[in-house]
Amino acid sequence: SIQELMGAVMNARIIYLGDYHTNPQSQRMLLRLLKLLVEETQAVSVGLELIQKRHQPILDSFLQERMTEETFLKKIQFRKYWYFDLWKNFKPIFDFARYWKIPIHGIEQSLSGDGSLLERDRKNAALIASILKKNPERKLIVFVGDLHIAPPHLPNQVMNLFPEKERPRDLILYQN
């Protein structure tokens, strides 16, 4: 039920939500979850595989409405790194984040096709752990491809970067 889902989400510090890149319902679920979360807390941020870490300053400018959508997409080379036309699915998420001032972090460290799944997860885990440590008061929703959130992959890689007593409670939400 929605109440059970929100109870689990509120008890977690990091929420992994699996993305099926070509399924618009997948991205809509992230937006639904954000809408439910802002009713409970505004201490939330989002980590997106969609955006590379190196583009964080560009993303920040866009979120602060100092850059047009067209310029943002061009500067992050969206069409080059995403083979699917996903922007129409993600735009409502960015609009919602702008309105509620929800920070979004680019968490992809590798360029497209750069490295194995495990190597990408190791790099991205280091960035996720850094975001969690810099923002101890915020929940982090990590929205990445479903393969990444299998427990031995990204969730395990993140936990290994924390001392055992300081490991954040996590929650994995599969959409299949």
Tab-separated table of N, CA and C in Angstrom:
chain	number	residue	atom	x	y	z
A	1	SER	N	0.842	-1.186	0.000
A	1	SER	CA	0.000	0.000	0.000
A	1	SER	C	0.888	1.252	0.000
A	2	ILE	N	0.297	2.349	-0.332
A	2	ILE	CA	1.035	3.621	-0.336
A	2	ILE	C	1.545	3.938	1.070
A	3	GLN	N	0.741	3.645	2.086
A	3	GLN	CA	1.166	3.912	3.464
A	3	GLN	C	2.386	3.076	3.836
A	4	GLU	N	2.398	1.808	3.440
A	4	GLU	CA	3.550	0.945	3.717
A	4	GLU	C	4.784	1.430	2.965
A	5	LEU	N	4.576	1.801	1.720
A	5	LEU	CA	5.678	2.322	0.915
A	5	LEU	C	6.273	3.566	1.574
A	6	MET	N	5.418	4.500	1.951
A	6	MET	CA	5.917	5.746	2.549
A	6	MET	C	6.553	5.505	3.912
A	7	GLY	N	6.047	4.558	4.671
A	7	GLY	CA	6.679	4.203	5.937
A	7	GLY	C	8.094	3.705	5.715
A	8	ALA	N	8.265	2.836	4.713
A	8	ALA	CA	9.600	2.319	4.394
A	8	ALA	C	10.503	3.432	3.874
A	9	VAL	N	9.976	4.303	3.035
A	9	VAL	CA	10.759	5.420	2.491
A	9	VAL	C	11.182	6.366	3.610
A	10	MET	N	10.276	6.660	4.528
A	10	MET	CA	10.606	7.595	5.611
A	10	MET	C	11.632	6.999	6.576
A	11	ASN	N	11.717	5.678	6.663
A	11	ASN	CA	12.697	5.031	7.530
A	11	ASN	C	14.061	4.855	6.872
A	12	ALA	N	14.161	5.179	5.608
A	12	ALA	CA	15.417	5.006	4.873
A	12	ALA	C	16.093	6.354	4.657
A	13	ARG	N	17.386	6.316	4.581
A	13	ARG	CA	18.164	7.525	4.263
A	13	ARG	C	18.463	7.597	2.773
A	14	ILE	N	18.656	6.425	2.182
A	14	ILE	CA	18.919	6.355	0.743
A	14	ILE	C	17.917	5.387	0.122
A	15	ILE	N	17.242	5.862	-0.918
A	15	ILE	CA	16.217	5.082	-1.589
A	15	ILE	C	16.691	4.857	-3.015
A	16	TYR	N	16.886	3.606	-3.366
A	16	TYR	CA	17.258	3.259	-4.734
A	16	TYR	C	15.986	2.942	-5.492
A	17	LEU	N	15.757	3.648	-6.571
A	17	LEU	CA	14.581	3.413	-7.405
A	17	LEU	C	15.065	3.020	-8.789
A	18	GLY	N	14.709	1.815	-9.205
A	18	GLY	CA	15.154	1.309	-10.501
A	18	GLY	C	14.432	1.979	-11.649
A	19	ASP	N	15.198	2.371	-12.645
A	19	ASP	CA	14.651	3.037	-13.823
A	19	ASP	C	14.693	2.081	-15.014
A	20	TYR	N	13.573	1.929	-15.674
A	20	TYR	CA	13.528	1.289	-16.986
A	20	TYR	C	13.510	2.442	-17.978
A	21	HIS	N	14.655	2.723	-18.543
A	21	HIS	CA	14.858	3.955	-19.311
A	21	HIS	C	13.791	4.219	-20.370
A	22	THR	N	13.328	3.184	-21.043
A	22	THR	CA	12.395	3.399	-22.155
A	22	THR	C	10.925	3.330	-21.739
A	23	ASN	N	10.648	3.188	-20.456
A	23	ASN	CA	9.267	3.099	-19.983
A	23	ASN	C	8.891	4.387	-19.254
A	24	PRO	N	8.046	5.219	-19.859
A	24	PRO	CA	7.677	6.496	-19.229
A	24	PRO	C	7.079	6.336	-17.826
A	25	GLN	N	6.417	5.197	-17.557
A	25	GLN	CA	5.853	4.985	-16.222
A	25	GLN	C	6.948	4.923	-15.165
A	26	SER	N	8.118	4.500	-15.563
A	26	SER	CA	9.239	4.428	-14.633
A	26	SER	C	9.608	5.822	-14.127
A	27	GLN	N	9.744	6.762	-15.045
A	27	GLN	CA	10.073	8.125	-14.646
A	27	GLN	C	8.904	8.784	-13.897
A	28	ARG	N	7.687	8.433	-14.282
A	28	ARG	CA	6.525	8.976	-13.561
A	28	ARG	C	6.504	8.509	-12.110
A	29	MET	N	7.008	7.302	-11.862
A	29	MET	CA	7.055	6.802	-10.487
A	29	MET	C	7.983	7.657	-9.631
A	30	LEU	N	9.098	8.083	-10.200
A	30	LEU	CA	9.983	8.976	-9.448
A	30	LEU	C	9.242	10.263	-9.098
A	31	LEU	N	8.536	10.824	-10.048
A	31	LEU	CA	7.778	12.049	-9.780
A	31	LEU	C	6.694	11.807	-8.722
A	32	ARG	N	5.993	10.679	-8.805
A	32	ARG	CA	4.972	10.359	-7.792
A	32	ARG	C	5.594	10.252	-6.401
A	33	LEU	N	6.736	9.594	-6.332
A	33	LEU	CA	7.421	9.439	-5.051
A	33	LEU	C	7.849	10.800	-4.493
A	34	LEU	N	8.365	11.662	-5.351
A	34	LEU	CA	8.750	13.005	-4.901
A	34	LEU	C	7.542	13.788	-4.388
A	35	LYS	N	6.427	13.675	-5.072
A	35	LYS	CA	5.216	14.380	-4.635
A	35	LYS	C	4.760	13.894	-3.264
A	36	LEU	N	4.844	12.584	-3.050
A	36	LEU	CA	4.482	12.041	-1.736
A	36	LEU	C	5.479	12.485	-0.665
A	37	LEU	N	6.747	12.509	-1.023
A	37	LEU	CA	7.782	12.861	-0.052
A	37	LEU	C	7.701	14.314	0.402
A	38	VAL	N	7.413	15.240	-0.503
A	38	VAL	CA	7.372	16.641	-0.081
A	38	VAL	C	6.218	16.916	0.873
A	39	GLU	N	5.240	16.013	0.910
A	39	GLU	CA	4.175	16.155	1.909
A	39	GLU	C	4.684	15.795	3.304
A	40	GLU	N	5.728	14.978	3.365
A	40	GLU	CA	6.294	14.520	4.633
A	40	GLU	C	7.542	15.298	5.044
A	41	THR	N	8.386	15.590	4.080
A	41	THR	CA	9.649	16.265	4.356
A	41	THR	C	10.151	16.921	3.081
A	42	GLN	N	10.804	18.039	3.250
A	42	GLN	CA	11.448	18.651	2.091
A	42	GLN	C	12.951	18.427	2.135
A	43	ALA	N	13.394	17.635	3.083
A	43	ALA	CA	14.817	17.306	3.207
A	43	ALA	C	15.119	16.084	2.339
A	44	VAL	N	15.008	16.289	1.036
A	44	VAL	CA	15.219	15.214	0.077
A	44	VAL	C	16.027	15.756	-1.092
A	45	SER	N	16.825	14.898	-1.673
A	45	SER	CA	17.535	15.236	-2.899
A	45	SER	C	17.480	14.019	-3.816
A	46	VAL	N	17.874	14.230	-5.054
A	46	VAL	CA	17.777	13.183	-6.066
A	46	VAL	C	19.127	13.024	-6.743
A	47	GLY	N	19.539	11.789	-6.921
A	47	GLY	CA	20.717	11.474	-7.717
A	47	GLY	C	20.270	10.804	-8.997
A	48	LEU	N	20.686	11.365	-10.130
A	48	LEU	CA	20.241	10.845	-11.419
A	48	LEU	C	21.397	10.299	-12.245
A	49	GLU	N	21.241	9.080	-12.704
A	49	GLU	CA	22.184	8.496	-13.656
A	49	GLU	C	22.130	9.276	-14.968
A	50	LEU	N	21.020	9.891	-15.237
A	50	LEU	CA	20.796	10.642	-16.472
A	50	LEU	C	21.827	11.747	-16.676
A	51	ILE	N	22.366	12.304	-15.583
A	51	ILE	CA	23.279	13.447	-15.664
A	51	ILE	C	24.662	13.036	-15.185
A	52	GLN	N	25.659	13.396	-15.959
A	52	GLN	CA	27.038	13.104	-15.567
A	52	GLN	C	27.504	14.113	-14.524
A	53	LYS	N	28.310	13.651	-13.594
A	53	LYS	CA	28.817	14.503	-12.516
A	53	LYS	C	29.530	15.733	-13.069
A	54	ARG	N	30.255	15.566	-14.146
A	54	ARG	CA	31.010	16.689	-14.715
A	54	ARG	C	30.104	17.822	-15.181
A	55	HIS	N	28.817	17.532	-15.335
A	55	HIS	CA	27.858	18.551	-15.757
A	55	HIS	C	27.106	19.186	-14.585
A	56	GLN	N	27.553	18.933	-13.353
A	56	GLN	CA	26.846	19.457	-12.183
A	56	GLN	C	26.700	20.984	-12.207
A	57	PRO	N	27.746	21.756	-12.540
A	57	PRO	CA	27.549	23.212	-12.578
A	57	PRO	C	26.486	23.643	-13.596
A	58	ILE	N	26.409	22.957	-14.705
A	58	ILE	CA	25.392	23.261	-15.714
A	58	ILE	C	24.010	22.915	-15.160
A	59	LEU	N	23.906	21.757	-14.523
A	59	LEU	CA	22.648	21.337	-13.905
A	59	LEU	C	22.206	22.344	-12.845
A	60	ASP	N	23.139	22.776	-12.012
A	60	ASP	CA	22.797	23.753	-10.967
A	60	ASP	C	22.270	25.049	-11.577
A	61	SER	N	22.896	25.522	-12.640
A	61	SER	CA	22.424	26.741	-13.315
A	61	SER	C	21.016	26.556	-13.854
A	62	PHE	N	20.767	25.396	-14.430
A	62	PHE	CA	19.430	25.120	-14.956
A	62	PHE	C	18.396	25.072	-13.839
A	63	LEU	N	18.724	24.386	-12.746
A	63	LEU	CA	17.781	24.285	-11.632
A	63	LEU	C	17.503	25.643	-10.996
A	64	GLN	N	18.484	26.532	-11.041
A	64	GLN	CA	18.325	27.880	-10.492
A	64	GLN	C	17.734	28.850	-11.518
A	65	GLU	N	17.273	28.300	-12.628
A	65	GLU	CA	16.614	29.060	-13.687
A	65	GLU	C	17.506	30.163	-14.267
A	66	ARG	N	18.793	29.876	-14.337
A	66	ARG	CA	19.744	30.812	-14.956
A	66	ARG	C	20.120	30.359	-16.362
A	67	MET	N	19.430	29.327	-16.845
A	67	MET	CA	19.733	28.758	-18.143
A	67	MET	C	18.453	28.196	-18.735
A	68	THR	N	18.297	28.345	-20.034
A	68	THR	CA	17.107	27.788	-20.682
A	68	THR	C	17.235	26.277	-20.819
A	69	GLU	N	16.110	25.661	-21.010
A	69	GLU	CA	16.073	24.210	-21.209
A	69	GLU	C	16.902	23.819	-22.436
A	70	GLU	N	16.743	24.545	-23.509
A	70	GLU	CA	17.470	24.244	-24.751
A	70	GLU	C	18.980	24.330	-24.539
A	71	THR	N	19.433	25.361	-23.852
A	71	THR	CA	20.864	25.518	-23.580
A	71	THR	C	21.359	24.410	-22.660
A	72	PHE	N	20.586	24.088	-21.644
A	72	PHE	CA	20.938	23.017	-20.718
A	72	PHE	C	21.151	21.703	-21.467
A	73	LEU	N	20.185	21.317	-22.277
A	73	LEU	CA	20.275	20.046	-23.001
A	73	LEU	C	21.459	20.029	-23.962
A	74	LYS	N	21.722	21.169	-24.562
A	74	LYS	CA	22.861	21.260	-25.488
A	74	LYS	C	24.185	21.150	-24.729
A	75	LYS	N	24.300	21.840	-23.606
A	75	LYS	CA	25.557	21.843	-22.849
A	75	LYS	C	25.879	20.493	-22.209
A	76	ILE	N	24.864	19.751	-21.812
A	76	ILE	CA	25.143	18.437	-21.223
A	76	ILE	C	25.221	17.356	-22.300
A	77	GLN	N	25.060	17.750	-23.547
A	77	GLN	CA	25.122	16.822	-24.685
A	77	GLN	C	24.152	15.656	-24.491
A	78	PHE	N	22.945	16.015	-24.132
A	78	PHE	CA	21.928	15.023	-23.799
A	78	PHE	C	21.736	14.006	-24.921
A	79	ARG	N	21.597	14.467	-26.134
A	79	ARG	CA	21.329	13.557	-27.255
A	79	ARG	C	22.526	12.647	-27.545
A	80	LYS	N	23.713	13.103	-27.232
A	80	LYS	CA	24.907	12.288	-27.479
A	80	LYS	C	24.984	11.106	-26.520
A	81	TYR	N	24.631	11.329	-25.249
A	81	TYR	CA	24.814	10.300	-24.233
A	81	TYR	C	23.582	9.460	-23.951
A	82	TRP	N	22.414	9.891	-24.431
A	82	TRP	CA	21.201	9.102	-24.249
A	82	TRP	C	20.607	8.813	-25.613
A	83	TYR	N	20.568	7.535	-25.932
A	83	TYR	CA	20.093	7.105	-27.245
A	83	TYR	C	18.582	7.199	-27.354
A	84	PHE	N	17.931	7.211	-26.220
A	84	PHE	CA	16.475	7.259	-26.199
A	84	PHE	C	16.042	8.712	-26.005
A	85	ASP	N	14.872	9.044	-26.534
A	85	ASP	CA	14.342	10.397	-26.350
A	85	ASP	C	13.611	10.436	-25.007
A	86	LEU	N	14.389	10.640	-23.937
A	86	LEU	CA	13.851	10.570	-22.582
A	86	LEU	C	13.484	11.930	-21.985
A	87	TRP	N	13.887	13.009	-22.624
A	87	TRP	CA	13.709	14.300	-21.976
A	87	TRP	C	12.250	14.572	-21.626
A	88	LYS	N	11.331	14.237	-22.510
A	88	LYS	CA	9.908	14.507	-22.223
A	88	LYS	C	9.447	13.774	-20.963
A	89	ASN	N	10.092	12.647	-20.645
A	89	ASN	CA	9.750	11.908	-19.430
A	89	ASN	C	10.383	12.523	-18.186
A	90	PHE	N	11.550	13.118	-18.352
A	90	PHE	CA	12.282	13.679	-17.217
A	90	PHE	C	11.954	15.146	-16.946
A	91	LYS	N	11.491	15.859	-17.953
A	91	LYS	CA	11.217	17.288	-17.778
A	91	LYS	C	10.293	17.574	-16.590
A	92	PRO	N	9.181	16.825	-16.393
A	92	PRO	CA	8.334	17.100	-15.228
A	92	PRO	C	9.072	16.912	-13.890
A	93	ILE	N	10.036	16.006	-13.849
A	93	ILE	CA	10.828	15.801	-12.629
A	93	ILE	C	11.676	17.041	-12.357
A	94	PHE	N	12.319	17.560	-13.395
A	94	PHE	CA	13.131	18.757	-13.244
A	94	PHE	C	12.263	19.964	-12.881
A	95	ASP	N	11.091	20.076	-13.512
A	95	ASP	CA	10.184	21.185	-13.187
A	95	ASP	C	9.761	21.114	-11.724
A	96	PHE	N	9.430	19.926	-11.252
A	96	PHE	CA	9.019	19.739	-9.860
A	96	PHE	C	10.171	20.094	-8.915
A	97	ALA	N	11.355	19.617	-9.242
A	97	ALA	CA	12.527	19.908	-8.405
A	97	ALA	C	12.818	21.407	-8.372
A	98	ARG	N	12.668	22.064	-9.485
A	98	ARG	CA	12.882	23.523	-9.513
A	98	ARG	C	11.871	24.224	-8.597
A	99	TYR	N	10.619	23.844	-8.723
A	99	TYR	CA	9.564	24.481	-7.940
A	99	TYR	C	9.800	24.288	-6.436
A	100	TRP	N	10.117	23.062	-6.024
A	100	TRP	CA	10.290	22.749	-4.610
A	100	TRP	C	11.734	22.928	-4.127
A	101	LYS	N	12.606	23.355	-5.038
A	101	LYS	CA	14.027	23.570	-4.703
A	101	LYS	C	14.676	22.293	-4.156
A	102	ILE	N	14.374	21.194	-4.824
A	102	ILE	CA	14.954	19.896	-4.482
A	102	ILE	C	16.272	19.754	-5.240
A	103	PRO	N	17.367	19.578	-4.540
A	103	PRO	CA	18.647	19.408	-5.240
A	103	PRO	C	18.662	18.132	-6.076
A	104	ILE	N	19.222	18.249	-7.253
A	104	ILE	CA	19.452	17.096	-8.111
A	104	ILE	C	20.954	16.994	-8.320
A	105	HIS	N	21.466	15.780	-8.197
A	105	HIS	CA	22.891	15.522	-8.377
A	105	HIS	C	23.089	14.604	-9.568
A	106	GLY	N	24.002	14.973	-10.440
A	106	GLY	CA	24.416	14.066	-11.499
A	106	GLY	C	25.319	13.018	-10.873
A	107	ILE	N	24.957	11.753	-10.990
A	107	ILE	CA	25.746	10.720	-10.304
A	107	ILE	C	26.469	9.784	-11.266
A	108	GLU	N	26.359	10.029	-12.547
A	108	GLU	CA	27.070	9.167	-13.501
A	108	GLU	C	28.495	9.687	-13.641
A	109	GLN	N	29.461	8.828	-13.358
A	109	GLN	CA	30.873	9.207	-13.414
A	109	GLN	C	31.514	8.830	-14.747
A	110	SER	N	30.989	7.814	-15.403
A	110	SER	CA	31.605	7.303	-16.620
A	110	SER	C	30.899	7.853	-17.842
A	111	LEU	N	31.635	7.914	-18.918
A	111	LEU	CA	31.021	8.266	-20.188
A	111	LEU	C	30.315	7.038	-20.735
A	112	SER	N	29.401	7.240	-21.627
A	112	SER	CA	28.608	6.145	-22.177
A	112	SER	C	29.513	5.017	-22.672
A	113	GLY	N	29.255	3.807	-22.181
A	113	GLY	CA	30.026	2.645	-22.593
A	113	GLY	C	31.400	2.546	-21.961
A	114	ASP	N	31.681	3.403	-21.005
A	114	ASP	CA	33.003	3.461	-20.382
A	114	ASP	C	33.055	2.583	-19.143
A	115	GLY	N	33.576	1.376	-19.284
A	115	GLY	CA	33.757	0.510	-18.130
A	115	GLY	C	32.633	-0.489	-17.936
A	116	SER	N	32.922	-1.489	-17.131
A	116	SER	CA	31.938	-2.525	-16.813
A	116	SER	C	30.891	-1.973	-15.857
A	117	LEU	N	29.820	-2.724	-15.688
A	117	LEU	CA	28.768	-2.336	-14.750
A	117	LEU	C	29.342	-2.189	-13.345
A	118	LEU	N	30.169	-3.130	-12.931
A	118	LEU	CA	30.761	-3.073	-11.597
A	118	LEU	C	31.673	-1.858	-11.440
A	119	GLU	N	32.463	-1.564	-12.456
A	119	GLU	CA	33.355	-0.403	-12.381
A	119	GLU	C	32.550	0.900	-12.328
A	120	ARG	N	31.505	0.981	-13.129
A	120	ARG	CA	30.637	2.171	-13.084
A	120	ARG	C	30.006	2.313	-11.707
A	121	ASP	N	29.541	1.181	-11.133
A	121	ASP	CA	28.917	1.237	-9.816
A	121	ASP	C	29.911	1.690	-8.748
A	122	ARG	N	31.144	1.245	-8.830
A	122	ARG	CA	32.163	1.677	-7.857
A	122	ARG	C	32.370	3.183	-7.920
A	123	LYS	N	32.505	3.707	-9.123
A	123	LYS	CA	32.709	5.152	-9.289
A	123	LYS	C	31.491	5.933	-8.791
A	124	ASN	N	30.317	5.478	-9.184
A	124	ASN	CA	29.096	6.186	-8.797
A	124	ASN	C	28.829	6.071	-7.298
A	125	ALA	N	29.201	4.940	-6.699
A	125	ALA	CA	29.022	4.750	-5.255
A	125	ALA	C	29.842	5.764	-4.470
A	126	ALA	N	31.055	6.031	-4.921
A	126	ALA	CA	31.894	7.011	-4.229
A	126	ALA	C	31.232	8.385	-4.242
A	127	LEU	N	30.645	8.739	-5.348
A	127	LEU	CA	29.957	10.029	-5.442
A	127	LEU	C	28.704	10.043	-4.569
A	128	ILE	N	27.939	8.966	-4.577
A	128	ILE	CA	26.726	8.880	-3.753
A	128	ILE	C	27.085	8.986	-2.273
A	129	ALA	N	28.114	8.274	-1.847
A	129	ALA	CA	28.542	8.343	-0.448
A	129	ALA	C	28.960	9.765	-0.091
A	130	SER	N	29.636	10.435	-0.990
A	130	SER	CA	30.051	11.822	-0.761
A	130	SER	C	28.841	12.745	-0.603
A	131	ILE	N	27.838	12.556	-1.436
A	131	ILE	CA	26.605	13.366	-1.348
A	131	ILE	C	25.930	13.140	0.003
A	132	LEU	N	25.848	11.880	0.420
A	132	LEU	CA	25.223	11.557	1.707
A	132	LEU	C	25.986	12.198	2.866
A	133	LYS	N	27.309	12.151	2.823
A	133	LYS	CA	28.130	12.711	3.900
A	133	LYS	C	28.056	14.233	3.947
A	134	LYS	N	27.951	14.870	2.792
A	134	LYS	CA	27.878	16.339	2.734
A	134	LYS	C	26.494	16.861	3.130
A	135	ASN	N	25.493	16.021	3.024
A	135	ASN	CA	24.108	16.433	3.284
A	135	ASN	C	23.456	15.464	4.271
A	136	PRO	N	23.931	15.427	5.510
A	136	PRO	CA	23.445	14.422	6.462
A	136	PRO	C	21.963	14.554	6.821
A	137	GLU	N	21.380	15.712	6.563
A	137	GLU	CA	19.982	15.923	6.929
A	137	GLU	C	19.012	15.501	5.824
A	138	ARG	N	19.523	15.157	4.656
A	138	ARG	CA	18.661	14.867	3.510
A	138	ARG	C	18.601	13.383	3.167
A	139	LYS	N	17.408	12.954	2.765
A	139	LYS	CA	17.251	11.649	2.128
A	139	LYS	C	17.756	11.801	0.697
A	140	LEU	N	18.238	10.719	0.142
A	140	LEU	CA	18.689	10.741	-1.246
A	140	LEU	C	17.968	9.643	-2.017
A	141	ILE	N	17.258	10.043	-3.055
A	141	ILE	CA	16.656	9.078	-3.970
A	141	ILE	C	17.635	8.912	-5.125
A	142	VAL	N	18.100	7.698	-5.315
A	142	VAL	CA	19.026	7.396	-6.409
A	142	VAL	C	18.214	6.718	-7.508
A	143	PHE	N	18.123	7.392	-8.630
A	143	PHE	CA	17.323	6.904	-9.754
A	143	PHE	C	18.272	6.459	-10.860
A	144	VAL	N	18.462	5.148	-10.953
A	144	VAL	CA	19.409	4.565	-11.905
A	144	VAL	C	18.784	3.343	-12.564
A	145	GLY	N	19.404	2.901	-13.629
A	145	GLY	CA	18.949	1.696	-14.302
A	145	GLY	C	18.815	0.544	-13.328
A	146	ASP	N	17.796	-0.254	-13.534
A	146	ASP	CA	17.436	-1.326	-12.612
A	146	ASP	C	18.593	-2.289	-12.331
A	147	LEU	N	19.444	-2.546	-13.304
A	147	LEU	CA	20.563	-3.465	-13.081
A	147	LEU	C	21.496	-2.973	-11.976
A	148	HIS	N	21.636	-1.672	-11.860
A	148	HIS	CA	22.550	-1.103	-10.866
A	148	HIS	C	22.091	-1.327	-9.426
A	149	ILE	N	20.785	-1.500	-9.220
A	149	ILE	CA	20.308	-1.559	-7.830
A	149	ILE	C	20.161	-2.973	-7.293
A	150	ALA	N	20.643	-3.956	-8.045
A	150	ALA	CA	20.716	-5.301	-7.465
A	150	ALA	C	21.616	-5.191	-6.237
A	151	PRO	N	21.239	-5.803	-5.107
A	151	PRO	CA	21.982	-5.598	-3.852
A	151	PRO	C	23.510	-5.725	-3.946
A	152	PRO	N	24.072	-6.677	-4.718
A	152	PRO	CA	25.537	-6.748	-4.751
A	152	PRO	C	26.188	-5.608	-5.544
A	153	HIS	N	25.401	-4.870	-6.264
A	153	HIS	CA	25.968	-3.814	-7.108
A	153	HIS	C	26.035	-2.493	-6.347
A	154	LEU	N	25.326	-1.482	-6.813
A	154	LEU	CA	25.440	-0.142	-6.242
A	154	LEU	C	25.143	-0.078	-4.743
A	155	PRO	N	24.063	-0.691	-4.246
A	155	PRO	CA	23.812	-0.616	-2.795
A	155	PRO	C	24.980	-1.151	-1.958
A	156	ASN	N	25.557	-2.250	-2.348
A	156	ASN	CA	26.689	-2.821	-1.619
A	156	ASN	C	27.920	-1.930	-1.736
A	157	GLN	N	28.143	-1.404	-2.913
A	157	GLN	CA	29.301	-0.533	-3.120
A	157	GLN	C	29.206	0.719	-2.236
A	158	VAL	N	28.011	1.276	-2.115
A	158	VAL	CA	27.820	2.463	-1.258
A	158	VAL	C	28.055	2.089	0.204
A	159	MET	N	27.437	1.009	0.670
A	159	MET	CA	27.575	0.614	2.078
A	159	MET	C	29.020	0.353	2.462
A	160	ASN	N	29.796	-0.201	1.550
A	160	ASN	CA	31.204	-0.486	1.839
A	160	ASN	C	32.039	0.766	2.060
A	161	LEU	N	31.503	1.915	1.723
A	161	LEU	CA	32.230	3.171	1.897
A	161	LEU	C	31.952	3.836	3.249
A	162	PHE	N	31.127	3.194	4.069
A	162	PHE	CA	30.799	3.706	5.392
A	162	PHE	C	31.270	2.719	6.448
A	163	PRO	N	31.751	3.224	7.589
A	163	PRO	CA	32.013	2.297	8.703
A	163	PRO	C	30.697	1.604	9.068
A	164	GLU	N	30.790	0.386	9.546
A	164	GLU	CA	29.594	-0.417	9.797
A	164	GLU	C	28.550	0.305	10.652
A	165	LYS	N	28.980	1.003	11.686
A	165	LYS	CA	28.034	1.679	12.585
A	165	LYS	C	27.421	2.938	11.975
A	166	GLU	N	27.992	3.420	10.883
A	166	GLU	CA	27.501	4.657	10.258
A	166	GLU	C	26.772	4.408	8.947
A	167	ARG	N	26.538	3.159	8.616
A	167	ARG	CA	25.892	2.848	7.340
A	167	ARG	C	24.460	3.359	7.325
A	168	PRO	N	24.116	4.099	6.276
A	168	PRO	CA	22.749	4.627	6.201
A	168	PRO	C	21.760	3.507	5.878
A	169	ARG	N	20.590	3.616	6.437
A	169	ARG	CA	19.545	2.644	6.125
A	169	ARG	C	19.113	2.876	4.682
A	170	ASP	N	19.055	1.788	3.928
A	170	ASP	CA	18.659	1.951	2.534
A	170	ASP	C	17.403	1.154	2.218
A	171	LEU	N	16.834	1.471	1.091
A	171	LEU	CA	15.628	0.829	0.603
A	171	LEU	C	15.780	0.691	-0.899
A	172	ILE	N	15.496	-0.498	-1.408
A	172	ILE	CA	15.554	-0.740	-2.852
A	172	ILE	C	14.136	-0.925	-3.368
A	173	LEU	N	13.767	-0.116	-4.336
A	173	LEU	CA	12.431	-0.195	-4.946
A	173	LEU	C	12.577	-0.597	-6.410
A	174	TYR	N	12.159	-1.810	-6.706
A	174	TYR	CA	12.145	-2.284	-8.078
A	174	TYR	C	10.800	-1.912	-8.698
A	175	GLN	N	10.822	-1.633	-9.965
A	175	GLN	CA	9.562	-1.268	-10.631
A	175	GLN	C	9.036	-2.388	-11.514
A	176	ASN	N	9.561	-3.568	-11.374
A	176	ASN	CA	9.083	-4.674	-12.210
A	176	ASN	C	8.298	-5.630	-11.311
